[in-house]
mmCIF file of C-alpha atoms in Angstrom:
data_model
loop_
_atom_site.group_PDB
_atom_site.id
_atom_site.type_symbol
_atom_site.label_atom_id
_atom_site.label_comp_id
_atom_site.label_asym_id
_atom_site.label_seq_id
_atom_site.Cartn_x
_atom_site.Cartn_y
_atom_site.Cartn_z
ATOM 1 C CA MET A 104 -41.608 -38.031 30.312
ATOM 2 C CA GLU A 105 -42.152 -34.345 29.782
ATOM 3 C CA TRP A 106 -38.702 -33.827 28.258
ATOM 4 C CA ILE A 107 -39.710 -35.855 25.169
ATOM 5 C CA GLY A 108 -41.827 -32.894 24.030
ATOM 6 C CA PHE A 109 -38.714 -30.740 23.926
ATOM 7 C CA TYR A 110 -36.450 -33.366 22.357
ATOM 8 C CA ASN A 111 -37.029 -32.153 18.797
ATOM 9 C CA TYR A 112 -36.241 -28.576 19.698
ATOM 10 C CA TRP A 113 -32.982 -29.654 21.282
ATOM 11 C CA VAL A 114 -31.996 -31.650 18.202
ATOM 12 C CA VAL A 115 -32.773 -28.534 16.167
ATOM 13 C CA VAL A 116 -30.561 -26.400 18.418
ATOM 14 C CA VAL A 117 -27.695 -28.915 18.228
ATOM 15 C CA LEU A 118 -27.884 -29.121 14.417
ATOM 16 C CA MET A 119 -28.159 -25.347 14.164
ATOM 17 C CA MET A 120 -25.077 -24.874 16.303
ATOM 18 C CA ILE A 121 -23.094 -27.439 14.266
ATOM 19 C CA GLY A 122 -24.001 -25.507 11.116
ATOM 20 C CA PHE A 123 -23.170 -22.192 12.805
ATOM 21 C CA TYR A 124 -19.798 -23.542 13.935
ATOM 22 C CA ILE A 125 -18.947 -24.709 10.408
ATOM 23 C CA VAL A 126 -19.884 -21.307 9.005
ATOM 24 C CA ILE A 127 -17.764 -19.263 11.422
ATOM 25 C CA ALA A 128 -14.829 -21.595 12.116
ATOM 26 C CA GLN A 129 -14.059 -23.358 8.834
ATOM 27 C CA GLY A 130 -11.899 -21.640 6.248
ATOM 28 C CA ASN A 131 -13.058 -23.541 3.177
ATOM 29 C CA LEU A 132 -15.772 -21.636 1.309
ATOM 30 C CA ILE A 133 -17.585 -24.741 0.004
ATOM 31 C CA LYS A 134 -17.636 -26.193 3.500
ATOM 32 C CA LYS A 135 -19.140 -22.935 4.717
ATOM 33 C CA ILE A 136 -21.984 -23.345 2.214
ATOM 34 C CA VAL A 137 -22.586 -26.915 3.418
ATOM 35 C CA GLY A 138 -22.705 -25.517 6.973
ATOM 36 C CA LEU A 139 -25.246 -22.956 5.846
ATOM 37 C CA ASN A 140 -27.363 -25.800 4.448
ATOM 38 C CA ILE A 141 -27.217 -27.659 7.768
ATOM 39 C CA PHE A 142 -28.320 -24.481 9.539
ATOM 40 C CA GLN A 143 -31.203 -24.099 7.086
ATOM 41 C CA THR A 144 -32.341 -27.687 7.480
ATOM 42 C CA SER A 145 -32.406 -27.298 11.250
ATOM 43 C CA VAL A 146 -34.806 -24.383 10.825
ATOM 44 C CA PHE A 147 -36.946 -26.562 8.515
ATOM 45 C CA ILE A 148 -37.072 -29.307 11.165
ATOM 46 C CA PHE A 149 -38.087 -26.687 13.745
ATOM 47 C CA PHE A 150 -41.031 -25.488 11.646
ATOM 48 C CA ILE A 151 -42.164 -29.025 10.820
ATOM 49 C CA SER A 152 -41.984 -29.925 14.516
ATOM 50 C CA LEU A 153 -44.277 -26.975 15.267
ATOM 51 C CA ALA A 154 -46.752 -28.274 12.687
ATOM 52 C CA LYS A 155 -46.930 -31.773 14.196
ATOM 53 C CA LEU A 156 -50.175 -32.566 16.002
ATOM 54 C CA ASP A 157 -50.610 -35.497 18.355
ATOM 55 C CA GLY A 158 -53.057 -37.989 16.857
ATOM 56 C CA GLY A 159 -53.122 -36.130 13.544
ATOM 57 C CA THR A 160 -52.152 -37.480 10.138
ATOM 58 C CA ALA A 161 -50.536 -35.944 7.084
ATOM 59 C CA PRO A 162 -52.652 -33.030 5.773
ATOM 60 C CA ILE A 163 -54.349 -34.920 2.944
ATOM 61 C CA TYR A 164 -58.110 -35.198 3.229
ATOM 62 C CA VAL A 165 -59.344 -38.660 4.160
ATOM 63 C CA GLU A 166 -62.982 -39.525 4.862
ATOM 64 C CA GLY A 167 -63.649 -39.672 8.582
ATOM 65 C CA VAL A 168 -60.371 -38.159 9.769
ATOM 66 C CA THR A 169 -60.638 -34.793 11.501
ATOM 67 C CA GLU A 170 -57.160 -34.297 12.974
ATOM 68 C CA TYR A 171 -54.430 -33.205 10.580
ATOM 69 C CA ALA A 172 -50.991 -31.683 10.998
ATOM 70 C CA ASN A 173 -50.917 -27.934 10.398
ATOM 71 C CA PRO A 174 -50.449 -27.417 6.626
ATOM 72 C CA LEU A 175 -49.277 -23.791 6.824
ATOM 73 C CA PRO A 176 -45.706 -24.456 8.107
ATOM 74 C CA HIS A 177 -45.378 -27.203 5.486
ATOM 75 C CA VAL A 178 -46.126 -24.653 2.763
ATOM 76 C CA LEU A 179 -43.678 -22.140 4.201
ATOM 77 C CA ILE A 180 -40.950 -24.785 4.331
ATOM 78 C CA LEU A 181 -41.648 -25.927 0.768
ATOM 79 C CA THR A 182 -40.984 -22.344 -0.284
ATOM 80 C CA ALA A 183 -37.932 -22.122 1.985
ATOM 81 C CA ILE A 184 -36.355 -25.285 0.526
ATOM 82 C CA VAL A 185 -36.556 -23.896 -2.999
ATOM 83 C CA VAL A 186 -35.226 -20.524 -1.864
ATOM 84 C CA GLY A 187 -32.421 -22.378 -0.073
ATOM 85 C CA VAL A 188 -31.385 -24.046 -3.321
ATOM 86 C CA ALA A 189 -31.370 -20.646 -5.022
ATOM 87 C CA VAL A 190 -29.135 -19.269 -2.260
ATOM 88 C CA THR A 191 -26.801 -22.282 -2.539
ATOM 89 C CA ALA A 192 -26.536 -21.905 -6.305
ATOM 90 C CA MET A 193 -25.728 -18.208 -5.934
ATOM 91 C CA GLY A 194 -23.121 -18.895 -3.236
ATOM 92 C CA LEU A 195 -21.446 -21.625 -5.289
ATOM 93 C CA ALA A 196 -21.347 -19.314 -8.308
ATOM 94 C CA LEU A 197 -19.563 -16.712 -6.178
ATOM 95 C CA VAL A 198 -17.125 -19.389 -4.948
ATOM 96 C CA ILE A 199 -16.351 -20.395 -8.547
ATOM 97 C CA ARG A 200 -15.771 -16.742 -9.457
ATOM 98 C CA ILE A 201 -13.504 -16.252 -6.415
ATOM 99 C CA ASN A 202 -11.558 -19.352 -7.441
ATOM 100 C CA GLU A 203 -11.103 -17.908 -10.922
ATOM 101 C CA LEU A 204 -9.778 -14.649 -9.504
ATOM 102 C CA TYR A 205 -7.644 -15.876 -6.598
ATOM 103 C CA GLY A 206 -6.959 -19.506 -7.514
ATOM 104 C CA SER A 207 -8.065 -20.622 -4.053
ATOM 105 C CA ILE A 208 -11.181 -21.292 -2.017
ATOM 106 C CA GLU A 209 -9.464 -21.046 1.372
ATOM 107 C CA GLU A 210 -10.289 -17.924 3.341
ATOM 108 C CA ASP A 211 -6.716 -17.473 4.670
ATOM 109 C CA GLU A 212 -5.085 -17.549 1.254
ATOM 110 C CA ILE A 213 -7.620 -15.103 -0.156
ATOM 111 C CA HIS A 214 -6.922 -12.666 2.691
ATOM 112 C CA GLU A 215 -3.157 -13.063 2.202
ATOM 113 C CA GLU A 216 -3.476 -12.331 -1.492
ATOM 114 C CA ASP A 217 -5.642 -9.301 -0.740
ATOM 115 C CA GLU A 218 -3.050 -7.915 1.635
ATOM 116 C CA ALA A 219 -0.194 -8.623 -0.768
ATOM 117 C CA GLN A 220 -1.765 -6.365 -3.398
ATOM 118 C CA MET B 222 -32.801 -38.050 14.418
ATOM 119 C CA ALA B 223 -29.697 -39.134 16.279
ATOM 120 C CA MET B 224 -28.350 -40.465 12.982
ATOM 121 C CA VAL B 225 -28.824 -37.076 11.356
ATOM 122 C CA ALA B 226 -26.816 -35.464 14.126
ATOM 123 C CA ILE B 227 -24.058 -38.084 13.879
ATOM 124 C CA ALA B 228 -23.839 -37.646 10.119
ATOM 125 C CA THR B 229 -23.478 -33.902 10.488
ATOM 126 C CA VAL B 230 -20.786 -34.253 13.139
ATOM 127 C CA ARG B 231 -18.868 -36.519 10.758
ATOM 128 C CA ILE B 232 -19.175 -33.916 8.013
ATOM 129 C CA ARG B 233 -16.648 -31.725 9.740
ATOM 130 C CA ASN B 234 -13.907 -34.326 9.644
ATOM 131 C CA LEU B 235 -14.239 -35.854 6.182
ATOM 132 C CA PHE B 236 -13.353 -34.688 2.722
ATOM 133 C CA ALA B 237 -16.469 -36.327 1.313
ATOM 134 C CA VAL B 238 -18.443 -33.414 2.742
ATOM 135 C CA VAL B 239 -20.758 -33.146 -0.209
ATOM 136 C CA MET B 240 -21.754 -36.820 -0.197
ATOM 137 C CA LEU B 241 -22.415 -36.621 3.531
ATOM 138 C CA SER B 242 -24.585 -33.570 3.018
ATOM 139 C CA GLY B 243 -26.614 -35.665 0.576
ATOM 140 C CA ILE B 244 -27.058 -38.376 3.211
ATOM 141 C CA TYR B 245 -27.983 -35.643 5.678
ATOM 142 C CA SER B 246 -30.691 -34.319 3.348
ATOM 143 C CA LEU B 247 -32.082 -37.825 2.872
ATOM 144 C CA LEU B 248 -32.227 -38.372 6.653
ATOM 145 C CA ALA B 249 -33.927 -35.009 7.065
ATOM 146 C CA ALA B 250 -36.473 -36.108 4.445
ATOM 147 C CA SER B 251 -37.241 -39.324 6.332
ATOM 148 C CA LEU B 252 -37.609 -37.299 9.519
ATOM 149 C CA PHE B 253 -40.156 -35.098 7.728
ATOM 150 C CA VAL B 254 -42.149 -38.236 6.812
ATOM 151 C CA LEU B 255 -42.185 -39.226 10.484
ATOM 152 C CA LEU B 256 -43.478 -35.745 11.351
ATOM 153 C CA ASP B 257 -46.411 -36.057 8.887
ATOM 154 C CA ALA B 258 -44.975 -33.646 6.334
ATOM 155 C CA VAL B 259 -44.964 -35.820 3.209
ATOM 156 C CA ASP B 260 -44.896 -32.970 0.678
ATOM 157 C CA VAL B 261 -41.938 -31.362 2.396
ATOM 158 C CA ALA B 262 -40.173 -34.735 2.534
ATOM 159 C CA LEU B 263 -40.650 -35.215 -1.221
ATOM 160 C CA THR B 264 -39.267 -31.774 -1.974
ATOM 161 C CA GLU B 265 -36.351 -32.174 0.418
ATOM 162 C CA ALA B 266 -35.424 -35.565 -1.085
ATOM 163 C CA ALA B 267 -35.638 -34.306 -4.656
ATOM 164 C CA VAL B 268 -34.106 -30.884 -4.151
ATOM 165 C CA GLY B 269 -31.850 -31.268 -1.120
ATOM 166 C CA ALA B 270 -30.443 -34.687 -1.928
ATOM 167 C CA GLY B 271 -30.657 -34.322 -5.715
ATOM 168 C CA ILE B 272 -30.196 -30.865 -7.188
ATOM 169 C CA MET B 273 -28.065 -29.591 -4.312
ATOM 170 C CA ILE B 274 -25.552 -32.443 -4.760
ATOM 171 C CA ILE B 275 -25.339 -31.845 -8.500
ATOM 172 C CA LEU B 276 -24.704 -28.134 -7.895
ATOM 173 C CA MET B 277 -22.048 -28.893 -5.270
ATOM 174 C CA LEU B 278 -20.306 -31.476 -7.464
ATOM 175 C CA GLY B 279 -20.312 -29.023 -10.341
ATOM 176 C CA ALA B 280 -18.710 -26.393 -8.132
ATOM 177 C CA LEU B 281 -16.135 -28.915 -6.894
ATOM 178 C CA ALA B 282 -15.282 -29.886 -10.465
ATOM 179 C CA LEU B 283 -14.712 -26.226 -11.334
ATOM 180 C CA THR B 284 -12.635 -25.460 -8.231
ATOM 181 C CA THR B 285 -10.863 -28.100 -6.158
ATOM 182 C CA SER B 286 -12.006 -31.108 -4.174
ATOM 183 C CA GLN B 287 -9.264 -31.096 -1.530
ATOM 184 C CA GLU B 288 -9.438 -28.954 1.559
ATOM 185 C CA LYS B 289 -6.085 -27.703 2.748
ATOM 186 C CA VAL B 290 -5.189 -28.641 6.310
ATOM 187 C CA ARG B 291 -4.559 -25.597 8.428
ATOM 188 C CA ALA B 292 -4.110 -24.718 12.050
ATOM 189 C CA ASN B 293 -7.392 -23.633 13.591
ATOM 190 C CA ARG B 294 -6.489 -20.522 15.514
ATOM 191 C CA GLN B 295 -9.910 -18.985 16.111
ATOM 192 C CA SER B 296 -11.771 -22.269 16.538
ATOM 193 C CA LEU B 297 -11.763 -22.055 20.352
ATOM 194 C CA ALA B 298 -13.372 -18.606 20.290
ATOM 195 C CA ALA B 299 -15.860 -19.891 17.715
ATOM 196 C CA LEU B 300 -16.650 -22.891 19.930
ATOM 197 C CA VAL B 301 -17.311 -20.613 22.914
ATOM 198 C CA ILE B 302 -19.617 -18.378 20.857
ATOM 199 C CA VAL B 303 -21.472 -21.439 19.558
ATOM 200 C CA MET B 304 -21.854 -22.870 23.068
ATOM 201 C CA ILE B 305 -23.229 -19.601 24.459
ATOM 202 C CA THR B 306 -25.692 -19.228 21.574
ATOM 203 C CA GLY B 307 -26.765 -22.847 21.858
ATOM 204 C CA GLY B 308 -27.253 -22.562 25.615
ATOM 205 C CA ALA B 309 -29.389 -19.452 25.170
ATOM 206 C CA LEU B 310 -31.488 -21.191 22.513
ATOM 207 C CA ILE B 311 -32.023 -24.278 24.671
ATOM 208 C CA TYR B 312 -33.044 -22.039 27.544
ATOM 209 C CA GLY B 313 -35.500 -20.425 25.128
ATOM 210 C CA THR B 314 -37.048 -23.765 24.139
ATOM 211 C CA LEU B 315 -38.110 -24.412 27.738
ATOM 212 C CA ASP B 316 -40.903 -21.866 27.218
ATOM 213 C CA MET B 317 -42.070 -23.501 23.983
ATOM 214 C CA PRO B 318 -45.302 -25.524 23.848
ATOM 215 C CA LEU B 319 -44.702 -29.276 23.921
ATOM 216 C CA MET B 320 -44.459 -30.918 20.517
ATOM 217 C CA GLY B 321 -47.835 -32.115 19.227
ATOM 218 C CA ASP B 322 -49.775 -30.148 21.837
ATOM 219 C CA PRO B 323 -53.200 -29.337 20.278
ATOM 220 C CA GLU B 324 -53.454 -26.153 22.398
ATOM 221 C CA ALA B 325 -50.235 -24.692 20.918
ATOM 222 C CA PRO B 326 -50.743 -21.274 19.275
ATOM 223 C CA ALA B 327 -49.701 -22.702 15.900
ATOM 224 C CA HIS B 328 -52.699 -25.054 15.931
ATOM 225 C CA THR B 329 -55.398 -22.678 17.130
ATOM 226 C CA HIS B 330 -55.377 -19.715 14.736
ATOM 227 C CA LEU B 331 -55.527 -20.533 11.004
ATOM 228 C CA ALA B 332 -54.869 -24.259 10.985
ATOM 229 C CA PRO B 333 -58.450 -25.368 11.808
ATOM 230 C CA HIS B 334 -59.748 -23.289 8.911
ATOM 231 C CA PHE B 335 -57.258 -24.823 6.512
ATOM 232 C CA THR B 336 -57.818 -28.386 7.682
ATOM 233 C CA GLN B 337 -61.611 -28.248 7.967
ATOM 234 C CA GLN B 338 -62.718 -25.940 5.149
ATOM 235 C CA SER B 339 -60.084 -26.014 2.430
ATOM 236 C CA VAL B 340 -61.493 -29.166 0.826
ATOM 237 C CA GLU B 341 -64.889 -27.481 0.411
ATOM 238 C CA GLU B 342 -63.467 -24.095 -0.601
ATOM 239 C CA ILE B 343 -60.755 -25.228 -3.022
ATOM 240 C CA GLY B 344 -61.726 -28.796 -3.866
ATOM 241 C CA ILE B 345 -58.270 -30.355 -3.572
ATOM 242 C CA PRO B 346 -57.843 -33.141 -1.020
ATOM 243 C CA ASN B 347 -54.184 -32.219 -0.406
ATOM 244 C CA MET B 348 -54.313 -29.238 1.957
ATOM 245 C CA VAL B 349 -50.684 -28.314 1.417
ATOM 246 C CA THR B 350 -51.371 -27.856 -2.287
ATOM 247 C CA SER B 351 -54.446 -25.716 -1.724
ATOM 248 C CA VAL B 352 -52.679 -23.498 0.814
ATOM 249 C CA LEU B 353 -49.621 -23.216 -1.438
ATOM 250 C CA ALA B 354 -51.471 -22.397 -4.618
ATOM 251 C CA SER B 355 -54.469 -20.492 -3.317
ATOM 252 C CA TYR B 356 -54.363 -19.034 0.202
ATOM 253 C CA ARG B 357 -50.640 -18.256 0.053
ATOM 254 C CA GLY B 358 -50.360 -17.964 -3.720
ATOM 255 C CA LEU B 359 -48.539 -14.654 -3.425
ATOM 256 C CA ASP B 360 -45.734 -16.340 -1.436
ATOM 257 C CA THR B 361 -45.311 -18.840 -4.234
ATOM 258 C CA LEU B 362 -45.051 -15.984 -6.722
ATOM 259 C CA GLY B 363 -42.346 -14.461 -4.497
ATOM 260 C CA GLU B 364 -40.544 -17.803 -4.473
ATOM 261 C CA ALA B 365 -40.580 -17.884 -8.265
ATOM 262 C CA VAL B 366 -39.158 -14.342 -8.316
ATOM 263 C CA VAL B 367 -36.339 -15.402 -5.955
ATOM 264 C CA VAL B 368 -35.467 -18.388 -8.143
ATOM 265 C CA LEU B 369 -35.457 -16.188 -11.257
ATOM 266 C CA THR B 370 -33.217 -13.640 -9.507
ATOM 267 C CA ALA B 371 -30.822 -16.379 -8.422
ATOM 268 C CA ALA B 372 -30.669 -17.821 -11.945
ATOM 269 C CA VAL B 373 -29.936 -14.401 -13.435
ATOM 270 C CA GLY B 374 -27.338 -13.754 -10.703
ATOM 271 C CA VAL B 375 -25.562 -17.067 -11.303
ATOM 272 C CA LEU B 376 -25.465 -16.454 -15.042
ATOM 273 C CA LEU B 377 -24.086 -12.937 -14.513
ATOM 274 C CA VAL B 378 -21.453 -13.975 -11.966
ATOM 275 C CA ILE B 379 -20.138 -17.030 -13.816
ATOM 276 C CA GLY B 380 -20.848 -15.759 -17.307
ATOM 277 C CA SER B 381 -18.991 -12.477 -16.840
ATOM 278 C CA GLY B 382 -15.846 -14.373 -15.793
ATOM 279 C CA ARG B 383 -15.993 -16.553 -18.871
ATOM 280 C CA ALA B 384 -16.587 -13.588 -21.167
ATOM 281 C CA ARG B 385 -13.669 -11.673 -19.677
ATOM 282 C CA LYS B 386 -11.384 -14.664 -20.101
ATOM 283 C CA ARG B 387 -12.478 -15.007 -23.710
ATOM 284 C CA GLY B 388 -11.840 -11.312 -24.300
ATOM 285 C CA HIS B 389 -8.421 -11.639 -22.687
ATOM 286 C CA ARG B 390 -7.554 -14.626 -24.872
ATOM 287 C CA ARG B 391 -8.645 -12.720 -27.990
ATOM 288 C CA LYS B 392 -6.420 -9.785 -27.015
ATOM 289 C CA VAL B 393 -3.458 -12.107 -26.497
ATOM 290 C CA MET B 394 -4.049 -13.718 -29.905
ATOM 291 C CA GLU B 395 -4.295 -10.307 -31.588
ATOM 292 C CA ARG B 396 -1.020 -9.290 -29.988
ATOM 293 C CA GLN B 397 0.607 -12.478 -31.239
ATOM 294 C CA ALA B 398 -0.779 -11.863 -34.709
ATOM 295 C CA ASP B 399 0.625 -8.304 -34.665
ATOM 296 C CA SER B 400 4.141 -9.332 -33.688
#
């Protein structure tokens, strides 16, 4: 049953690759941002998996409990989630601006219009 | 966890991408609860499944909600790149410590200090809060700076477009008034 210890990492890799594929293969800019979010969340799951401790509980002090999950990755991921929202907001703002300029959010059409000019 | 993966695979094929990404965030949040990270789960549920969806829907309302169907020419090359990267990463995980292993490097350096002494040193039973606000307070300041920068950037990017359009409209009206 040793593979069960790696199972989380493999899920992370699969999710990360799905996000990566969406980012590089899809032409729709909003879909690309969703892919970026999936990629981000996979990294979050990776960090939280590292913080997990067998026999430990959530890192909130309880009388008589000595084993807790590692709180440091939790803090880093809290920060990363908020930063991720900031990045998403910025990306969506750029998409809206591109749509105002080109009238499209498809990569192909934007390239065509660029070359036509 | 399998459900999260299935939901994300479905994302690629459906037009309701944004709604599915909300479901995905919620599943990720429940996974975080299972992995003992309750604070992270709360934030992910509120921010990932809440604010993110509102932002995405706003963007969809301002652009278009239909993706155009197109022939995927480079998707095979992309798939190969993704497979190679994924294979390399999985090969890399074989050297990782097993999940939950108390001897893993992540659990031996600073974590015992945080879990054993932070209640005495800071006086807050929630260790995540005390690490966030005290030991790593500077990181949280950096986070606030990033959010401020993003807010200013969004206002500049969207606001400048609006202002230019308004200026353009005014010019057109002046020209009409002249003629």
